[in-house]
PDB file of C-alpha atoms in Angstrom:
ATOM      1  CA  UNK W   1     -54.252  28.431 -26.199  1.00 54.00           C
ATOM      2  CA  UNK W   2     -51.184  28.573 -23.967  1.00 61.00           C
ATOM      3  CA  UNK W   3     -49.499  25.137 -23.656  1.00 67.00           C
ATOM      4  CA  UNK W   4     -49.459  25.586 -19.881  1.00 63.00           C
ATOM      5  CA  UNK W   5     -53.223  26.103 -19.916  1.00 63.00           C
ATOM      6  CA  UNK W   6     -53.609  22.876 -21.883  1.00 63.00           C
ATOM      7  CA  UNK W   7     -51.632  20.987 -19.235  1.00 63.00           C
ATOM      8  CA  UNK W   8     -53.484  22.540 -16.311  1.00 64.00           C
ATOM      9  CA  UNK W   9     -56.974  22.434 -17.800  1.00 64.00           C
ATOM     10  CA  UNK W  10     -57.768  18.870 -16.590  1.00 61.00           C
ATOM     11  CA  UNK W  11     -56.901  19.899 -13.022  1.00 64.00           C
ATOM     12  CA  UNK W  12     -59.756  22.383 -12.985  1.00 68.00           C
ATOM     13  CA  UNK W  13     -62.108  19.437 -12.494  1.00 69.00           C
ATOM     14  CA  UNK W  14     -62.645  18.050  -9.009  1.00 69.00           C
ATOM     15  CA  UNK W  15     -62.364  14.484 -10.319  1.00 75.00           C
ATOM     16  CA  UNK W  16     -58.862  15.033 -11.672  1.00 77.00           C
ATOM     17  CA  UNK W  17     -57.756  16.923  -8.569  1.00 79.00           C
ATOM     18  CA  UNK W  18     -58.905  14.096  -6.305  1.00 81.00           C
ATOM     19  CA  UNK W  19     -57.189  11.528  -8.527  1.00 79.00           C
ATOM     20  CA  UNK W  20     -53.913  13.482  -8.494  1.00 80.00           C
ATOM     21  CA  UNK W  21     -54.043  13.968  -4.727  1.00 80.00           C
ATOM     22  CA  UNK W  22     -54.787  10.263  -4.216  1.00 80.00           C
ATOM     23  CA  UNK W  23     -51.863   9.150  -6.375  1.00 80.00           C
ATOM     24  CA  UNK W  24     -49.463  11.595  -4.687  1.00 82.00           C
ATOM     25  CA  UNK W  25     -50.484  10.518  -1.180  1.00 81.00           C
ATOM     26  CA  UNK W  26     -50.323   6.797  -1.919  1.00 80.00           C
ATOM     27  CA  UNK W  27     -47.110   7.116  -3.903  1.00 79.00           C
ATOM     28  CA  UNK W  28     -45.487   9.006  -1.061  1.00 81.00           C
ATOM     29  CA  UNK W  29     -46.297   6.631   1.775  1.00 81.00           C
ATOM     30  CA  UNK W  30     -45.850   3.474  -0.312  1.00 82.00           C
ATOM     31  CA  UNK W  31     -42.519   4.772  -1.611  1.00 81.00           C
ATOM     32  CA  UNK W  32     -41.271   5.355   1.934  1.00 82.00           C
ATOM     33  CA  UNK W  33     -42.587   1.978   3.081  1.00 84.00           C
ATOM     34  CA  UNK W  34     -40.961   0.261   0.096  1.00 83.00           C
ATOM     35  CA  UNK W  35     -37.454   0.495   1.544  1.00 82.00           C
ATOM     36  CA  UNK W  36     -38.447  -1.353   4.708  1.00 83.00           C
ATOM     37  CA  UNK W  37     -40.358  -4.005   2.783  1.00 83.00           C
ATOM     38  CA  UNK W  38     -37.176  -4.838   0.890  1.00 81.00           C
ATOM     39  CA  UNK W  39     -34.974  -4.589   4.001  1.00 80.00           C
ATOM     40  CA  UNK W  40     -37.187  -7.002   5.955  1.00 81.00           C
ATOM     41  CA  UNK W  41     -37.659  -9.236   2.886  1.00 79.00           C
ATOM     42  CA  UNK W  42     -41.426  -8.846   2.934  1.00 77.00           C
ATOM     43  CA  UNK W  43     -41.975  -8.706  -0.831  1.00 78.00           C
ATOM     44  CA  UNK W  44     -43.644 -12.108  -0.935  1.00 76.00           C
ATOM     45  CA  UNK W  45     -45.957 -11.440   2.048  1.00 75.00           C
ATOM     46  CA  UNK W  46     -46.842  -8.109   0.430  1.00 76.00           C
ATOM     47  CA  UNK W  47     -47.799  -9.972  -2.726  1.00 73.00           C
ATOM     48  CA  UNK W  48     -49.952 -12.394  -0.748  1.00 74.00           C
ATOM     49  CA  UNK W  49     -51.796  -9.516   0.924  1.00 76.00           C
ATOM     50  CA  UNK W  50     -52.338  -7.780  -2.421  1.00 74.00           C
ATOM     51  CA  UNK W  51     -53.756 -10.907  -4.040  1.00 74.00           C
ATOM     52  CA  UNK W  52     -55.769 -11.744  -0.934  1.00 75.00           C
ATOM     53  CA  UNK W  53     -57.718  -8.535  -1.499  1.00 76.00           C
ATOM     54  CA  UNK W  54     -59.456  -9.762  -4.642  1.00 78.00           C
ATOM     55  CA  UNK W  55     -62.201 -11.959  -3.099  1.00 83.00           C
ATOM     56  CA  UNK W  56     -63.052  -9.216  -0.618  1.00 81.00           C
ATOM     57  CA  UNK W  57     -63.171  -6.621  -3.381  1.00 78.00           C
ATOM     58  CA  UNK W  58     -65.508  -8.689  -5.546  1.00 81.00           C
ATOM     59  CA  UNK W  59     -67.793  -9.488  -2.602  1.00 83.00           C
ATOM     60  CA  UNK W  60     -67.842  -5.802  -1.630  1.00 81.00           C
ATOM     61  CA  UNK W  61     -68.849  -4.890  -5.181  1.00 78.00           C
ATOM     62  CA  UNK W  62     -71.596  -7.527  -5.173  1.00 80.00           C
ATOM     63  CA  UNK W  63     -72.914  -6.355  -1.796  1.00 80.00           C
ATOM     64  CA  UNK W  64     -72.666  -2.671  -2.640  1.00 77.00           C
ATOM     65  CA  UNK W  65     -70.444  -1.873   0.347  1.00 77.00           C
ATOM     66  CA  UNK W  66     -67.257   0.251   0.283  1.00 75.00           C
ATOM     67  CA  UNK W  67     -64.253  -1.428  -1.300  1.00 72.00           C
ATOM     68  CA  UNK W  68     -62.158  -0.465   1.717  1.00 72.00           C
ATOM     69  CA  UNK W  69     -64.314  -2.706   3.918  1.00 77.00           C
ATOM     70  CA  UNK W  70     -64.071  -5.629   1.517  1.00 78.00           C
ATOM     71  CA  UNK W  71     -60.345  -5.152   1.049  1.00 76.00           C
ATOM     72  CA  UNK W  72     -59.761  -5.037   4.793  1.00 76.00           C
ATOM     73  CA  UNK W  73     -61.683  -8.280   5.281  1.00 81.00           C
ATOM     74  CA  UNK W  74     -59.737  -9.892   2.430  1.00 79.00           C
ATOM     75  CA  UNK W  75     -56.408  -8.846   3.938  1.00 77.00           C
ATOM     76  CA  UNK W  76     -57.431 -10.120   7.377  1.00 75.00           C
ATOM     77  CA  UNK W  77     -58.549 -13.466   5.942  1.00 78.00           C
ATOM     78  CA  UNK W  78     -55.348 -13.885   3.921  1.00 76.00           C
ATOM     79  CA  UNK W  79     -53.164 -13.057   6.925  1.00 71.00           C
ATOM     80  CA  UNK W  80     -55.123 -15.454   9.131  1.00 71.00           C
ATOM     81  CA  UNK W  81     -54.872 -18.302   6.626  1.00 74.00           C
ATOM     82  CA  UNK W  82     -51.128 -17.782   6.197  1.00 69.00           C
ATOM     83  CA  UNK W  83     -50.628 -17.773   9.972  1.00 64.00           C
ATOM     84  CA  UNK W  84     -52.772 -20.908  10.376  1.00 69.00           C
ATOM     85  CA  UNK W  85     -51.006 -22.824   7.615  1.00 67.00           C
ATOM     86  CA  UNK W  86     -47.564 -21.718   8.815  1.00 60.00           C
ATOM     87  CA  UNK W  87     -48.272 -22.994  12.334  1.00 59.00           C
ATOM     88  CA  UNK W  88     -47.901 -26.568  11.072  1.00 64.00           C
ATOM     89  CA  UNK W  89     -44.165 -27.406  11.292  1.00 64.00           C
ATOM     90  CA  UNK W  90     -44.512 -29.656   8.259  1.00 70.00           C
ATOM     91  CA  UNK W  91     -45.546 -26.670   6.117  1.00 65.00           C
ATOM     92  CA  UNK W  92     -43.068 -23.871   5.526  1.00 64.00           C
ATOM     93  CA  UNK W  93     -44.063 -20.222   5.556  1.00 63.00           C
ATOM     94  CA  UNK W  94     -43.289 -19.842   1.848  1.00 72.00           C
ATOM     95  CA  UNK W  95     -45.382 -22.887   0.950  1.00 76.00           C
ATOM     96  CA  UNK W  96     -48.271 -21.661   3.081  1.00 72.00           C
ATOM     97  CA  UNK W  97     -48.118 -18.212   1.492  1.00 75.00           C
ATOM     98  CA  UNK W  98     -48.042 -19.704  -2.010  1.00 78.00           C
ATOM     99  CA  UNK W  99     -51.126 -21.830  -1.333  1.00 80.00           C
ATOM    100  CA  UNK W 100     -53.035 -18.901   0.167  1.00 78.00           C
ATOM    101  CA  UNK W 101     -52.092 -16.560  -2.697  1.00 78.00           C
ATOM    102  CA  UNK W 102     -53.227 -19.034  -5.340  1.00 81.00           C
ATOM    103  CA  UNK W 103     -56.401 -19.974  -3.486  1.00 83.00           C
ATOM    104  CA  UNK W 104     -57.487 -16.412  -2.709  1.00 82.00           C
ATOM    105  CA  UNK W 105     -56.796 -15.132  -6.203  1.00 80.00           C
ATOM    106  CA  UNK W 106     -58.608 -18.107  -7.749  1.00 83.00           C
ATOM    107  CA  UNK W 107     -61.578 -17.583  -5.416  1.00 84.00           C
ATOM    108  CA  UNK W 108     -61.738 -13.944  -6.451  1.00 81.00           C
ATOM    109  CA  UNK W 109     -61.676 -14.908 -10.126  1.00 79.00           C
ATOM    110  CA  UNK W 110     -64.520 -17.402  -9.597  1.00 83.00           C
ATOM    111  CA  UNK W 111     -66.610 -14.851  -7.709  1.00 81.00           C
ATOM    112  CA  UNK W 112     -66.044 -12.400 -10.538  1.00 77.00           C
ATOM    113  CA  UNK W 113     -67.834 -14.810 -12.906  1.00 78.00           C
ATOM    114  CA  UNK W 114     -71.115 -14.161 -11.098  1.00 74.00           C
ATOM    115  CA  UNK W 115     -73.745 -12.466 -13.296  1.00 74.00           C
ATOM    116  CA  UNK W 116     -74.098  -9.791 -10.629  1.00 71.00           C
ATOM    117  CA  UNK W 117     -70.374  -9.043 -10.539  1.00 66.00           C
ATOM    118  CA  UNK W 118     -69.206  -5.684 -11.914  1.00 61.00           C
ATOM    119  CA  UNK W 119     -68.654  -5.761 -15.642  1.00 52.00           C
ATOM    120  CA  UNK W 120     -65.203  -4.182 -15.439  1.00 58.00           C
ATOM    121  CA  UNK W 121     -63.125  -6.476 -13.272  1.00 62.00           C
ATOM    122  CA  UNK W 122     -59.952  -4.699 -14.390  1.00 62.00           C
ATOM    123  CA  UNK W 123     -60.902  -1.751 -12.178  1.00 67.00           C
ATOM    124  CA  UNK W 124     -60.500  -4.029  -9.158  1.00 66.00           C
ATOM    125  CA  UNK W 125     -57.169  -5.302 -10.460  1.00 71.00           C
ATOM    126  CA  UNK W 126     -55.634  -2.053 -11.714  1.00 74.00           C
ATOM    127  CA  UNK W 127     -57.632   0.561  -9.824  1.00 74.00           C
ATOM    128  CA  UNK W 128     -59.711   3.542 -10.884  1.00 75.00           C
ATOM    129  CA  UNK W 129     -58.095   6.805  -9.740  1.00 75.00           C
ATOM    130  CA  UNK W 130     -60.826   8.868 -11.398  1.00 75.00           C
ATOM    131  CA  UNK W 131     -63.407   7.047  -9.268  1.00 75.00           C
ATOM    132  CA  UNK W 132     -61.829   8.159  -5.991  1.00 76.00           C
ATOM    133  CA  UNK W 133     -64.330   9.767  -3.627  1.00 78.00           C
ATOM    134  CA  UNK W 134     -63.814  12.271  -0.832  1.00 80.00           C
ATOM    135  CA  UNK W 135     -63.981   9.440   1.716  1.00 79.00           C
ATOM    136  CA  UNK W 136     -61.275   7.514  -0.176  1.00 76.00           C
ATOM    137  CA  UNK W 137     -59.108  10.622  -0.214  1.00 79.00           C
ATOM    138  CA  UNK W 138     -59.676  11.086   3.514  1.00 82.00           C
ATOM    139  CA  UNK W 139     -58.618   7.484   4.159  1.00 77.00           C
ATOM    140  CA  UNK W 140     -55.473   7.983   2.070  1.00 78.00           C
ATOM    141  CA  UNK W 141     -54.652  11.179   3.961  1.00 82.00           C
ATOM    142  CA  UNK W 142     -55.071   9.354   7.274  1.00 81.00           C
ATOM    143  CA  UNK W 143     -52.857   6.502   6.020  1.00 77.00           C
ATOM    144  CA  UNK W 144     -50.149   8.907   4.850  1.00 81.00           C
ATOM    145  CA  UNK W 145     -50.202  10.781   8.162  1.00 84.00           C
ATOM    146  CA  UNK W 146     -50.227   7.622  10.281  1.00 83.00           C
ATOM    147  CA  UNK W 147     -47.610   5.946   8.108  1.00 81.00           C
ATOM    148  CA  UNK W 148     -45.228   8.900   8.167  1.00 83.00           C
ATOM    149  CA  UNK W 149     -45.588   9.228  11.935  1.00 85.00           C
ATOM    150  CA  UNK W 150     -45.068   5.505  12.503  1.00 85.00           C
ATOM    151  CA  UNK W 151     -41.991   5.318  10.280  1.00 83.00           C
ATOM    152  CA  UNK W 152     -40.511   8.378  11.973  1.00 84.00           C
ATOM    153  CA  UNK W 153     -41.175   7.025  15.473  1.00 86.00           C
ATOM    154  CA  UNK W 154     -39.817   3.567  14.645  1.00 83.00           C
ATOM    155  CA  UNK W 155     -36.895   4.683  12.484  1.00 82.00           C
ATOM    156  CA  UNK W 156     -34.150   3.584  14.877  1.00 85.00           C
ATOM    157  CA  UNK W 157     -35.825   0.290  15.905  1.00 83.00           C
ATOM    158  CA  UNK W 158     -36.480  -0.515  12.237  1.00 84.00           C
ATOM    159  CA  UNK W 159     -32.837   0.133  11.343  1.00 82.00           C
ATOM    160  CA  UNK W 160     -31.601  -1.974  14.254  1.00 82.00           C
ATOM    161  CA  UNK W 161     -33.877  -4.946  13.566  1.00 82.00           C
ATOM    162  CA  UNK W 162     -33.450  -4.840   9.777  1.00 80.00           C
ATOM    163  CA  UNK W 163     -29.653  -4.863   9.807  1.00 78.00           C
ATOM    164  CA  UNK W 164     -28.823  -6.645  13.084  1.00 75.00           C
ATOM    165  CA  UNK W 165     -31.779  -8.428  14.611  1.00 76.00           C
ATOM    166  CA  UNK W 166     -29.806 -10.344  17.301  1.00 77.00           C
ATOM    167  CA  UNK W 167     -28.022  -7.149  18.299  1.00 78.00           C
ATOM    168  CA  UNK W 168     -31.334  -5.303  18.486  1.00 74.00           C
ATOM    169  CA  UNK W 169     -32.642  -7.945  20.867  1.00 76.00           C
ATOM    170  CA  UNK W 170     -29.544  -7.574  23.029  1.00 77.00           C
ATOM    171  CA  UNK W 171     -30.201  -3.829  23.231  1.00 75.00           C
ATOM    172  CA  UNK W 172     -33.636  -4.476  24.693  1.00 75.00           C
ATOM    173  CA  UNK W 173     -35.659  -4.043  21.513  1.00 79.00           C
ATOM    174  CA  UNK W 174     -38.360  -6.524  20.551  1.00 82.00           C
ATOM    175  CA  UNK W 175     -37.766  -7.578  16.927  1.00 79.00           C
ATOM    176  CA  UNK W 176     -41.079  -9.432  16.786  1.00 77.00           C
ATOM    177  CA  UNK W 177     -43.041  -6.359  17.829  1.00 81.00           C
ATOM    178  CA  UNK W 178     -41.189  -4.189  15.305  1.00 82.00           C
ATOM    179  CA  UNK W 179     -41.936  -6.648  12.498  1.00 80.00           C
ATOM    180  CA  UNK W 180     -45.578  -6.832  13.588  1.00 78.00           C
ATOM    181  CA  UNK W 181     -45.888  -3.036  13.490  1.00 82.00           C
ATOM    182  CA  UNK W 182     -44.396  -2.990   9.995  1.00 82.00           C
ATOM    183  CA  UNK W 183     -46.763  -5.745   8.829  1.00 78.00           C
ATOM    184  CA  UNK W 184     -49.760  -3.873  10.233  1.00 78.00           C
ATOM    185  CA  UNK W 185     -48.693  -0.727   8.385  1.00 82.00           C
ATOM    186  CA  UNK W 186     -48.205  -2.772   5.216  1.00 80.00           C
ATOM    187  CA  UNK W 187     -51.676  -4.311   5.529  1.00 78.00           C
ATOM    188  CA  UNK W 188     -53.219  -0.869   6.066  1.00 78.00           C
ATOM    189  CA  UNK W 189     -51.424   0.500   3.004  1.00 80.00           C
ATOM    190  CA  UNK W 190     -52.624  -2.383   0.833  1.00 79.00           C
ATOM    191  CA  UNK W 191     -56.226  -2.061   2.029  1.00 76.00           C
ATOM    192  CA  UNK W 192     -56.423   1.718   1.565  1.00 76.00           C
ATOM    193  CA  UNK W 193     -54.568   1.913  -1.758  1.00 77.00           C
ATOM    194  CA  UNK W 194     -56.766  -0.613  -3.547  1.00 74.00           C
ATOM    195  CA  UNK W 195     -59.389   1.927  -4.698  1.00 70.00           C
ATOM    196  CA  UNK W 196     -56.900   4.069  -6.558  1.00 75.00           C
ATOM    197  CA  UNK W 197     -54.299   1.493  -7.582  1.00 78.00           C
ATOM    198  CA  UNK W 198     -56.038  -1.889  -7.666  1.00 74.00           C
ATOM    199  CA  UNK W 199     -54.947  -5.162  -6.109  1.00 70.00           C
ATOM    200  CA  UNK W 200     -52.110  -5.710  -8.602  1.00 73.00           C
ATOM    201  CA  UNK W 201     -50.586  -2.246  -8.913  1.00 77.00           C
ATOM    202  CA  UNK W 202     -50.452  -1.907  -5.127  1.00 79.00           C
ATOM    203  CA  UNK W 203     -47.618  -4.434  -5.136  1.00 77.00           C
ATOM    204  CA  UNK W 204     -45.756  -2.452  -7.806  1.00 79.00           C
ATOM    205  CA  UNK W 205     -45.704   0.788  -5.790  1.00 82.00           C
ATOM    206  CA  UNK W 206     -44.709  -1.099  -2.636  1.00 81.00           C
ATOM    207  CA  UNK W 207     -41.709  -2.894  -4.165  1.00 80.00           C
ATOM    208  CA  UNK W 208     -40.546  -1.080  -7.315  1.00 77.00           C
ATOM    209  CA  UNK W 209     -39.330   2.183  -5.662  1.00 78.00           C
ATOM    210  CA  UNK W 210     -36.880   0.367  -3.393  1.00 74.00           C
ATOM    211  CA  UNK W 211     -35.629  -1.795  -6.257  1.00 71.00           C
ATOM    212  CA  UNK W 212     -35.052   1.314  -8.378  1.00 73.00           C
ATOM    213  CA  UNK W 213     -33.098   3.334  -5.808  1.00 70.00           C
ATOM    214  CA  UNK W 214     -31.519   0.864  -3.400  1.00 68.00           C
ATOM    215  CA  UNK W 215     -28.233   0.505  -5.306  1.00 64.00           C
ATOM    216  CA  UNK W 216     -27.775   4.292  -5.420  1.00 67.00           C
ATOM    217  CA  UNK W 217     -29.000   5.356  -1.979  1.00 61.00           C
ATOM    218  CA  UNK W 218     -26.353   5.583   0.752  1.00 63.00           C
ATOM    219  CA  UNK W 219     -28.631   5.227   3.781  1.00 66.00           C
ATOM    220  CA  UNK W 220     -32.186   4.518   4.965  1.00 65.00           C
ATOM    221  CA  UNK W 221     -33.191   8.182   5.047  1.00 62.00           C
ATOM    222  CA  UNK W 222     -32.029   8.881   1.515  1.00 63.00           C
ATOM    223  CA  UNK W 223     -33.470   5.590   0.296  1.00 62.00           C
ATOM    224  CA  UNK W 224     -36.919   6.451   1.673  1.00 64.00           C
ATOM    225  CA  UNK W 225     -36.775   9.970   0.233  1.00 64.00           C
ATOM    226  CA  UNK W 226     -35.708   8.607  -3.157  1.00 64.00           C
ATOM    227  CA  UNK W 227     -38.518   6.039  -3.009  1.00 64.00           C
ATOM    228  CA  UNK W 228     -41.050   8.799  -2.367  1.00 64.00           C
ATOM    229  CA  UNK W 229     -39.760  10.779  -5.354  1.00 64.00           C
ATOM    230  CA  UNK W 230     -39.887   7.698  -7.577  1.00 58.00           C
TER     231      UNK W 230
END
């Protein structure tokens, strides 16, 4: 058999084609988003959102509802708890995030001990690309399209706020609104990517590309393109 046929044979199955398409879509949008996560120093909030998914994922598995719904609820709960804890001036944002991350991840681990919980918890942690359905692929396509459009539309405001926030405010931009838009896109990426990548590997694809290319990229555009390729 031709070596090329051996390499392409798995792609003749719909399962493998969906898995490959899912990984390419998520890798592309997460790689582009990675640069801005590092520029805005959102690595720790990204980690909190990723770990906050776990209780929602386990509950979704127990209830037999789509993981996307459970992950979205988990992300919303984690973000709300961080905002609530951070509102107390005696508690710093980092301390609040640390408490929420630990509590949410521990709650997810306890829920996973239920006799009715799925036997393979690692699929929730590390994902199951071969289990991607057409609806998951559609959600990833929508995320990639929305994410690419948002990053393109906000490219100049993102650059201004990331590198000179006071100057951006003086130019009439709203740094808070720009950061909020980026956080919303980050939360959407985490919630959608969980089926294919899991709650732990989501963080890797959101942070690692920027770390790998930032020292060699000469500008935001090249950094995002390099992150997508990585």
